[in-house]
PDB file of C-alpha atoms in Angstrom:
ATOM      1  CA  MET N   1      12.284  -6.450  14.114  1.00  0.00           C
ATOM      2  CA  THR N   2      13.151  -8.293  10.923  1.00  0.00           C
ATOM      3  CA  HIS N   3      15.776  -7.539   8.735  1.00  0.00           C
ATOM      4  CA  VAL N   4      16.077  -8.755   5.233  1.00  0.00           C
ATOM      5  CA  SER N   5      19.692  -8.824   3.064  1.00  0.00           C
ATOM      6  CA  ILE N   6      19.924  -9.489  -0.488  1.00  0.00           C
ATOM      7  CA  ASP N   7      22.986  -9.243  -2.615  1.00  0.00           C
ATOM      8  CA  CYS N   8      23.260  -8.443  -6.003  1.00  0.00           C
ATOM      9  CA  THR N   9      26.059  -6.689  -8.318  1.00  0.00           C
ATOM     10  CA  ILE N  10      26.022  -4.694 -11.446  1.00  0.00           C
ATOM     11  CA  ILE N  11      29.022  -4.382 -13.493  1.00  0.00           C
ATOM     12  CA  ILE N  12      29.751  -1.129 -15.530  1.00  0.00           C
ATOM     13  CA  GLN N  13      32.775  -1.735 -17.627  1.00  0.00           C
ATOM     14  CA  THR N  14      32.735   0.884 -20.058  1.00  0.00           C
ATOM     15  CA  ASP N  15      33.077   4.140 -17.618  1.00  0.00           C
ATOM     16  CA  ARG N  16      36.721   4.246 -16.190  1.00  0.00           C
ATOM     17  CA  THR N  17      35.398   6.319 -13.369  1.00  0.00           C
ATOM     18  CA  VAL N  18      33.383   3.812 -12.020  1.00  0.00           C
ATOM     19  CA  SER N  19      35.153   1.703  -9.553  1.00  0.00           C
ATOM     20  CA  ARG N  20      34.952  -2.039  -9.034  1.00  0.00           C
ATOM     21  CA  LEU N  21      33.350  -1.425  -5.530  1.00  0.00           C
ATOM     22  CA  HIS N  22      31.748   2.136  -6.511  1.00  0.00           C
ATOM     23  CA  ALA N  23      28.882   2.128  -4.296  1.00  0.00           C
ATOM     24  CA  GLU N  24      26.459  -0.098  -2.070  1.00  0.00           C
ATOM     25  CA  ILE N  25      22.532   0.244  -2.134  1.00  0.00           C
ATOM     26  CA  LYS N  26      20.823  -1.087   0.791  1.00  0.00           C
ATOM     27  CA  LEU N  27      17.628  -2.419   1.643  1.00  0.00           C
ATOM     28  CA  ASP N  28      16.548  -2.414   5.191  1.00  0.00           C
ATOM     29  CA  LEU N  29      12.950  -3.726   5.603  1.00  0.00           C
ATOM     30  CA  ALA N  30      11.928  -3.455   9.533  1.00  0.00           C
ATOM     31  CA  ILE N  31       8.716  -5.117  10.441  1.00  0.00           C
ATOM     32  CA  ARG N  32       7.531  -3.167  13.511  1.00  0.00           C
ATOM     33  CA  SER N  33       4.932  -4.471  15.810  1.00  0.00           C
ATOM     34  CA  GLY N  34       2.002  -1.518  17.170  1.00  0.00           C
ATOM     35  CA  ASP N  35      -1.313  -1.556  18.415  1.00  0.00           C
ATOM     36  CA  CYS N  36      -1.947  -4.923  17.157  1.00  0.00           C
ATOM     37  CA  THR N  37      -0.628  -4.047  13.664  1.00  0.00           C
ATOM     38  CA  ASP N  38       2.411  -5.277  11.789  1.00  0.00           C
ATOM     39  CA  PHE N  39       3.434  -2.974   9.292  1.00  0.00           C
ATOM     40  CA  PRO N  40       6.642  -2.891   7.024  1.00  0.00           C
ATOM     41  CA  ARG N  41       9.098   0.035   6.965  1.00  0.00           C
ATOM     42  CA  GLU N  42      11.437   0.577   4.079  1.00  0.00           C
ATOM     43  CA  ARG N  43      14.576   2.497   4.062  1.00  0.00           C
ATOM     44  CA  ILE N  44      16.717   2.248   0.843  1.00  0.00           C
ATOM     45  CA  THR N  45      20.086   3.731   1.251  1.00  0.00           C
ATOM     46  CA  LEU N  46      23.129   4.246  -1.321  1.00  0.00           C
ATOM     47  CA  LYS N  47      26.422   4.311   0.090  1.00  0.00           C
ATOM     48  CA  ASP N  48      29.403   6.000  -1.752  1.00  0.00           C
ATOM     49  CA  LEU N  49      32.343   3.826  -1.740  1.00  0.00           C
ATOM     50  CA  SER N  50      34.196   5.416  -4.497  1.00  0.00           C
ATOM     51  CA  LYS N  51      36.932   7.959  -5.543  1.00  0.00           C
ATOM     52  CA  PHE N  52      34.647   9.665  -8.358  1.00  0.00           C
ATOM     53  CA  GLY N  53      31.661  10.061  -6.676  1.00  0.00           C
ATOM     54  CA  SER N  54      27.917   8.661  -6.475  1.00  0.00           C
ATOM     55  CA  PHE N  55      25.139  11.226  -7.382  1.00  0.00           C
ATOM     56  CA  VAL N  56      21.542  11.139  -6.689  1.00  0.00           C
ATOM     57  CA  ASN N  57      19.379  13.315  -9.005  1.00  0.00           C
ATOM     58  CA  ARG N  58      22.623  15.213  -9.948  1.00  0.00           C
ATOM     59  CA  SER N  59      22.496  18.949 -11.166  1.00  0.00           C
ATOM     60  CA  VAL N  60      25.139  21.652 -12.113  1.00  0.00           C
ATOM     61  CA  ASP N  61      25.891  22.237  -8.343  1.00  0.00           C
ATOM     62  CA  SER N  62      25.554  18.689  -6.824  1.00  0.00           C
ATOM     63  CA  LYS N  63      28.056  17.157  -4.663  1.00  0.00           C
ATOM     64  CA  PRO N  64      28.974  13.437  -4.556  1.00  0.00           C
ATOM     65  CA  VAL N  65      27.513  11.223  -1.688  1.00  0.00           C
ATOM     66  CA  PHE N  66      30.956  10.658  -0.329  1.00  0.00           C
ATOM     67  CA  SER N  67      31.029  14.274   0.543  1.00  0.00           C
ATOM     68  CA  LEU N  68      28.112  14.026   3.323  1.00  0.00           C
ATOM     69  CA  SER N  69      29.367  13.109   6.860  1.00  0.00           C
ATOM     70  CA  ASN N  70      28.251   9.286   6.734  1.00  0.00           C
ATOM     71  CA  LYS N  71      28.964   9.122   2.846  1.00  0.00           C
ATOM     72  CA  GLU N  72      25.020   7.771   2.549  1.00  0.00           C
ATOM     73  CA  ILE N  73      21.979   8.933   1.475  1.00  0.00           C
ATOM     74  CA  SER N  74      18.208   7.427   1.301  1.00  0.00           C
ATOM     75  CA  LEU N  75      16.792   6.776  -1.916  1.00  0.00           C
ATOM     76  CA  ASN N  76      13.048   7.794  -3.103  1.00  0.00           C
ATOM     77  CA  GLU N  77      10.997   6.304  -6.137  1.00  0.00           C
ATOM     78  CA  GLY N  78      11.933   7.817  -9.342  1.00  0.00           C
ATOM     79  CA  ASP N  79      15.423   8.978  -8.109  1.00  0.00           C
ATOM     80  CA  ILE N  80      18.143   9.201 -10.988  1.00  0.00           C
ATOM     81  CA  LEU N  81      21.799   7.642  -9.547  1.00  0.00           C
ATOM     82  CA  THR N  82      24.691   8.632 -11.711  1.00  0.00           C
ATOM     83  CA  PHE N  83      28.102   6.629 -10.856  1.00  0.00           C
ATOM     84  CA  GLY N  84      31.594   7.992 -11.519  1.00  0.00           C
ATOM     85  CA  THR N  85      31.739  11.647 -13.998  1.00  0.00           C
ATOM     86  CA  ASP N  86      30.370  10.013 -17.101  1.00  0.00           C
ATOM     87  CA  SER N  87      26.697   9.600 -17.736  1.00  0.00           C
ATOM     88  CA  SER N  88      26.510   5.734 -16.126  1.00  0.00           C
ATOM     89  CA  SER N  89      22.835   6.777 -14.774  1.00  0.00           C
ATOM     90  CA  PHE N  90      19.845   4.546 -13.604  1.00  0.00           C
ATOM     91  CA  ARG N  91      16.429   5.229 -12.103  1.00  0.00           C
ATOM     92  CA  TYR N  92      15.714   4.101  -8.987  1.00  0.00           C
ATOM     93  CA  SER N  93      12.209   2.053  -8.990  1.00  0.00           C
ATOM     94  CA  LYS N  94      10.780  -0.452  -6.732  1.00  0.00           C
ATOM     95  CA  LYS N  95       8.328  -1.780  -9.666  1.00  0.00           C
ATOM     96  CA  ALA N  96       9.347  -4.080 -12.240  1.00  0.00           C
ATOM     97  CA  GLN N  97       9.180  -3.137 -15.712  1.00  0.00           C
TER      98      GLN N  97
END
């Protein structure tokens, strides 16, 4: 099994509810062997490290990711990630635009 790690930093300076270390997005790429065929399995997660919250597909009754037991949630193509209480939102996509 192989795991790959790449670091990237995104800075949001205009929202006071976004912490310096607000959240961590992690890609786990595992190569598993089975029945003579190797296939990759991706798992992308968001871990909330903040005081004001990170949200996935935020709605009126959404709770921040930090309220989950492990403070982590899996991401899917097209999810909208919101950081803090203002409108710092981004769409998660694996495709280059």
